[in-house]
Amino acid sequence: MAEEQSTAGRAAATSSATVKEDQVVNPWEVSAKDGGKIDYDKLIEKFGCQRLDHSLVSRVERLTSRSAHVFLRRGVFFAHRDFNEILDVYERGERFYLYTGRGPSSEALHLGHLVPFMFTKYLQDAFKVPLVIQLTDDEKCMWRNLTVEESRRLARENAKDIIACGFDITRTFIFTDFDFVGGAFYQNMVRVAKCVTFNKVVGIFGFTHEDHIGKIGFPPVQAVPSFPSSFPHLFTGKDNLRCLIPCAIDQDPYFRMTRDVAPRIGYQKPALIESSFFPALQGETGKMSASDPNSAIYVTDTPKEIKNKVNRYAFSGGQDTIENHRKYGANLEVDIPVKYLGFFLEDDDELEHIKKEYSVGRMLTGEVKKRLIEVLSELVERHQKARAAVTDEIVDAFMAVRPLPFMFS
Amino acid sequence: MAEEQSTAGRAAATSSATVKEDQVVNPWEVSAKDGGKIDYDKLIEKFGCQRLDHSLVSRVERLTSRSAHVFLRRGVFFAHRDFNEILDVYERGERFYLYTGRGPSSEALHLGHLVPFMFTKYLQDAFKVPLVIQLTDDEKCMWRNLTVEESRRLARENAKDIIACGFDITRTFIFTDFDFVGGAFYQNMVRVAKCVTFNKVVGIFGFTHEDHIGKIGFPPVQAVPSFPSSFPHLFTGKDNLRCLIPCAIDQDPYFRMTRDVAPRIGYQKPALIESSFFPALQGETGKMSASDPNSAIYVTDTPKEIKNKVNRYAFSGGQDTIENHRKYGANLEVDIPVKYLGFFLEDDDELEHIKKEYSVGRMLTGEVKKRLIEVLSELVERHQKARAAVTDEIVDAFMAVRPLPFMFS
């Protein structure tokens, strides 16, 4: 508890300072210092979470008897809170549950949106545990000024993309806040809200006096899926079941708050496993923008669009002439095709080969991009096929408020 | 809309002023200036509501073909907002619905708690309209630091006292927030919350930075029963049904806010009919206090307790000696037995007789108190009998989320 309190205190001090912050990372804004790259080491220090080191990855492999997911062994998920305790629980033969989610603000997801879901599917398969997925249609209605109806429609559309990631329906409950808030879930919202002052959310989230009370009152909605008692149809009698939350690190403020409150209301703190951000095509200093479709690859893109976007917009670390490239090689630190391959090319040997050949100039940008286009086209095509098979009935089935009798089998 | 905005603006200006306010009236504090009496004329002016005058009372009698309730003809309900529009609606042959409620903070209700429910029952009978009753167990959990479980238990206990007032189950839906918040109701909460800034609730309710976000986020919960779309099981397809809220005037801030927001989200403003406060036994300057059982008559009191409380504690306007009393008569302005009879003695002629005889000294305090003890004992005994007949099954039946097919019959 002391840990979260001091962290929140630090966040408050930082955000109320008048000097320009190094970098801003919260659920609604991610911006690096002076247009540079996010400094993840500083973020870990500021948020007070822990680095996910190699020994933890090895432990996961040992416990699950399978090789770790690409996102884990290549450091996409790079930070955590109490993930080691979750592994202790698992090693003792007990179980836990997974909680992740999404704010359904756009019609089509881009590849960055898929990252937490692809990783969560791996965790579900590897640990054989239940999963709750929250679609915060209420949040998007309040932050993006969407109507209730439009937010709900987007939530269902996004649910299809999420289901297309391959979640196991016997272990997965998907819900939207506009449909599911109430009863035990709402009771937990009130329990949490009682423990968090306005000053506190100003410190954690940077809310102002001009923000509406919907925003100010929202954090408990995202907090309470961390507690098994919010889901009586799933976890009755399992009040001490631990929860593991895979998410991007911009969501950390919600769960810092949640972990601060949990012991005060007699609940277990959720554990977290947190990812870095997926870069825009224009480079890690750019942001993927909903208003610029060329800043990201969308799961609805055609092979032609993917080819065009990668070739035209993916920021290259290669040299400006072939001669210079052969001579100096590519700068992998800024090269987006290599970074994207790091997310989606599963073969470690091939990736190492590409990085080596490219960095010494034996491989050209065009060749790397060609391989990336193949990888992304295959990924997107596979996703589109899977999504086309997700009917409204399947969405209803995932969202049905029902027990999951085989969720731990 | 301009009306509510300017009112809220005035409230904000007042509560942020550093000078001592004349009087404070909000849902959590009622205190007069310098320990005197509440100035209801000033309250009407400050809140921006209208006085409920004799012509409106006559119109009610004409439209309902029955004599107005004691609380109406004797000015207990003394202020309103758009009550005339509700009567217009009714006169055109259309219908409306009633909404009232209670924060279930105590085991036993006192007579003051019964006032809005007795009056609401009269309105339901006279106009033959549906009624929703909200038990804000969430509010009491947050303000009184009760547990969720204790708040829910008190809500059910209080529901029995409310049902004992004689509501018609074919026209009445009772709900607790912890059970009913969700779905369309929650969607309306979000619609309202989006329209109200932190600054606004500071102005209306006097919240501070140290208040928890449960309090700050609560007002929409009490606002949305004003909108028929919050109750799809009752009012589907009746989005323009008007709502009339009978309540004590300390609840006005909630509905000032609600009326301000309503047109911005395409909803009808609720109308209000508002009562003055029921005085403590110790006099109108005193407050009925939960920690002092002798400050009020409770619906659980025995005849002996009622007799003892009235005789020992009811503040008398009579003179200190029989000689002086015969000479000067009683001061009815401060006399609690006469005020209580004004609430509960139905016979206008008898009340006038008592007031006249008492004021000129022909009737003694003891005689007036004796009559009051009879009236209250009968009232409380009748209530206790009715409450004893309210089983858990009956509570469940009133709280069942169900259509009310005969609610307008």
Coordinates of N, CA and C in Angstrom, one line a residue, chain B residues 206-279:
Chain B
G206 N -21.8 22.4 -2.7 CA -20.7 22.7 -1.8 C -19.7 21.7 -1.6
F207 N -19.5 20.8 -2.5 CA -18.4 19.8 -2.4 C -17.0 20.4 -2.4
T208 N -16.1 19.7 -1.8 CA -14.7 20.3 -1.7 C -13.7 19.3 -2.3
H209 N -12.5 19.7 -2.4 CA -11.4 18.9 -3.0 C -11.2 17.6 -2.2
E210 N -11.5 17.7 -0.9 CA -11.2 16.6 0.0 C -12.4 15.6 0.0
D211 N -13.5 15.9 -0.7 CA -14.6 15.0 -0.8 C -14.2 13.8 -1.8
H212 N -14.7 12.7 -1.5 CA -14.4 11.5 -2.4 C -15.2 11.6 -3.7
I213 N -14.7 10.9 -4.7 CA -15.3 11.0 -6.0 C -16.7 10.2 -6.0
G214 N -16.9 9.4 -5.0 CA -18.3 8.8 -4.9 C -19.3 9.9 -4.7
K215 N -19.0 10.8 -3.8 CA -20.0 11.9 -3.6 C -20.1 12.8 -4.8
I216 N -18.9 13.1 -5.4 CA -18.9 14.1 -6.5 C -19.7 13.5 -7.7
G217 N -19.6 12.2 -7.8 CA -20.2 11.5 -9.0 C -21.7 11.1 -8.7
F218 N -22.1 11.3 -7.5 CA -23.5 10.8 -7.1 C -24.7 11.6 -7.7
P219 N -24.6 12.9 -7.8 CA -25.9 13.6 -8.2 C -26.6 13.0 -9.4
P220 N -26.0 12.5 -10.4 CA -26.7 12.0 -11.5 C -27.6 10.8 -11.1
V221 N -27.2 10.0 -10.1 CA -28.0 8.9 -9.6 C -29.4 9.3 -9.1
Q222 N -29.4 10.5 -8.4 CA -30.7 11.0 -7.9 C -31.4 11.7 -9.0
A223 N -30.7 12.2 -10.0 CA -31.3 13.0 -11.1 C -32.1 12.1 -12.1
V224 N -31.6 10.9 -12.4 CA -32.2 10.2 -13.6 C -33.5 9.6 -13.4
P225 N -34.0 9.3 -12.2 CA -35.3 8.8 -12.1 C -36.4 9.9 -12.6
S226 N -35.9 11.1 -12.8 CA -36.8 12.1 -13.3 C -37.1 11.9 -14.8
F227 N -36.4 11.0 -15.4 CA -36.5 10.7 -16.9 C -37.2 9.4 -17.1
P228 N -38.3 9.3 -17.8 CA -39.0 8.0 -18.0 C -38.1 7.0 -18.7
S229 N -37.2 7.4 -19.5 CA -36.4 6.4 -20.2 C -35.4 5.6 -19.3
S230 N -35.3 6.1 -18.0 CA -34.5 5.3 -17.0 C -35.2 4.0 -16.6
F231 N -36.5 3.9 -16.9 CA -37.3 2.8 -16.5 C -38.0 2.1 -17.7
P232 N -37.1 1.4 -18.5 CA -37.7 0.8 -19.7 C -38.8 -0.2 -19.5
H233 N -38.8 -0.8 -18.3 CA -39.9 -1.8 -18.0 C -41.2 -1.1 -17.7
L234 N -41.1 0.2 -17.5 CA -42.4 0.9 -17.2 C -42.8 1.8 -18.3
F235 N -41.8 2.5 -18.9 CA -42.2 3.7 -19.7 C -41.6 3.6 -21.2
T236 N -41.4 2.4 -21.7 CA -40.9 2.4 -23.1 C -41.9 3.0 -24.0
G237 N -41.4 3.9 -24.9 CA -42.2 4.5 -25.8 C -42.9 5.8 -25.2
K238 N -42.6 6.1 -24.0 CA -43.3 7.2 -23.3 C -42.2 8.2 -22.9
D239 N -41.3 8.5 -23.8 CA -40.1 9.4 -23.5 C -40.5 10.8 -23.1
N240 N -41.7 11.2 -23.5 CA -42.1 12.6 -23.1 C -43.0 12.7 -21.9
L241 N -43.2 11.6 -21.2 CA -44.0 11.6 -20.0 C -43.4 12.5 -19.0
R242 N -44.2 13.4 -18.5 CA -43.7 14.4 -17.5 C -43.6 13.7 -16.1
C243 N -42.7 14.2 -15.3 CA -42.4 13.7 -14.0 C -42.7 14.8 -12.9
L244 N -43.4 14.4 -11.9 CA -43.6 15.3 -10.7 C -42.9 14.7 -9.5
I245 N -42.1 15.5 -8.8 CA -41.3 15.1 -7.7 C -41.8 15.7 -6.4
P246 N -42.5 15.0 -5.5 CA -42.8 15.6 -4.2 C -41.6 15.3 -3.3
C247 N -41.1 16.3 -2.6 CA -40.0 16.2 -1.8 C -39.9 17.3 -0.8
A248 N -39.0 17.2 0.2 CA -38.7 18.3 1.1 C -37.8 19.3 0.3
I249 N -37.8 20.5 0.6 CA -37.1 21.5 -0.2 C -35.6 21.4 -0.1
D250 N -35.1 20.7 0.9 CA -33.6 20.5 0.9 C -33.1 19.6 -0.3
Q251 N -34.0 18.9 -1.0 CA -33.6 18.2 -2.1 C -33.6 19.0 -3.4
D252 N -34.0 20.2 -3.3 CA -34.1 21.1 -4.5 C -32.8 21.2 -5.3
P253 N -31.6 21.2 -4.6 CA -30.4 21.3 -5.4 C -30.2 20.2 -6.5
Y254 N -30.6 19.0 -6.1 CA -30.5 17.9 -7.1 C -31.3 18.2 -8.3
F255 N -32.5 18.7 -8.1 CA -33.4 18.8 -9.2 C -33.3 20.1 -10.0
R256 N -32.7 21.1 -9.3 CA -32.2 22.3 -10.0 C -31.2 21.9 -11.1
M257 N -30.2 21.0 -10.6 CA -29.2 20.5 -11.6 C -29.9 19.7 -12.7
T258 N -30.8 18.8 -12.3 CA -31.5 18.0 -13.2 C -32.3 18.8 -14.3
R259 N -32.9 19.8 -13.8 CA -33.7 20.7 -14.8 C -32.8 21.5 -15.7
D260 N -31.6 21.8 -15.2 CA -30.6 22.5 -16.0 C -30.2 21.6 -17.1
V261 N -29.9 20.3 -16.8 CA -29.4 19.4 -17.8 C -30.4 18.9 -18.8
A262 N -31.6 18.7 -18.3 CA -32.7 18.0 -19.1 C -32.8 18.4 -20.5
P263 N -33.0 19.7 -20.8 CA -33.1 20.1 -22.2 C -31.9 19.9 -23.0
R264 N -30.7 19.9 -22.4 CA -29.5 19.7 -23.1 C -29.3 18.3 -23.6
I265 N -30.0 17.3 -23.0 CA -30.0 15.9 -23.4 C -31.3 15.5 -24.0
G266 N -32.1 16.5 -24.4 CA -33.4 16.2 -25.1 C -34.5 15.7 -24.2
Y267 N -34.4 15.9 -22.9 CA -35.4 15.4 -22.0 C -36.3 16.5 -21.4
Q268 N -37.5 16.1 -20.9 CA -38.4 17.0 -20.2 C -37.8 17.3 -18.8
K269 N -38.0 18.6 -18.4 CA -37.6 18.9 -17.0 C -38.6 18.3 -16.1
P270 N -38.2 17.7 -15.0 CA -39.2 17.3 -14.0 C -39.8 18.5 -13.3
A271 N -41.0 18.4 -12.9 CA -41.7 19.4 -12.0 C -41.5 19.0 -10.6
L272 N -41.6 20.0 -9.7 CA -41.4 19.7 -8.2 C -42.6 20.3 -7.4
I273 N -42.9 19.6 -6.3 CA -43.7 20.2 -5.3 C -43.0 19.9 -4.0
E274 N -42.7 21.0 -3.3 CA -41.7 21.0 -2.2 C -42.3 21.4 -0.9
S275 N -41.9 20.6 0.2 CA -42.4 20.9 1.5 C -41.4 21.6 2.4
S276 N -41.9 22.2 3.4 CA -41.1 22.8 4.5 C -40.6 21.6 5.4
F277 N -39.8 21.9 6.4 CA -39.3 20.8 7.2 C -40.2 20.6 8.4
F278 N -40.2 19.3 8.8 CA -41.0 18.9 10.0 C -40.2 19.3 11.2
P279 N -40.9 20.0 12.2 CA -40.1 20.5 13.3 C -39.7 19.4 14.3

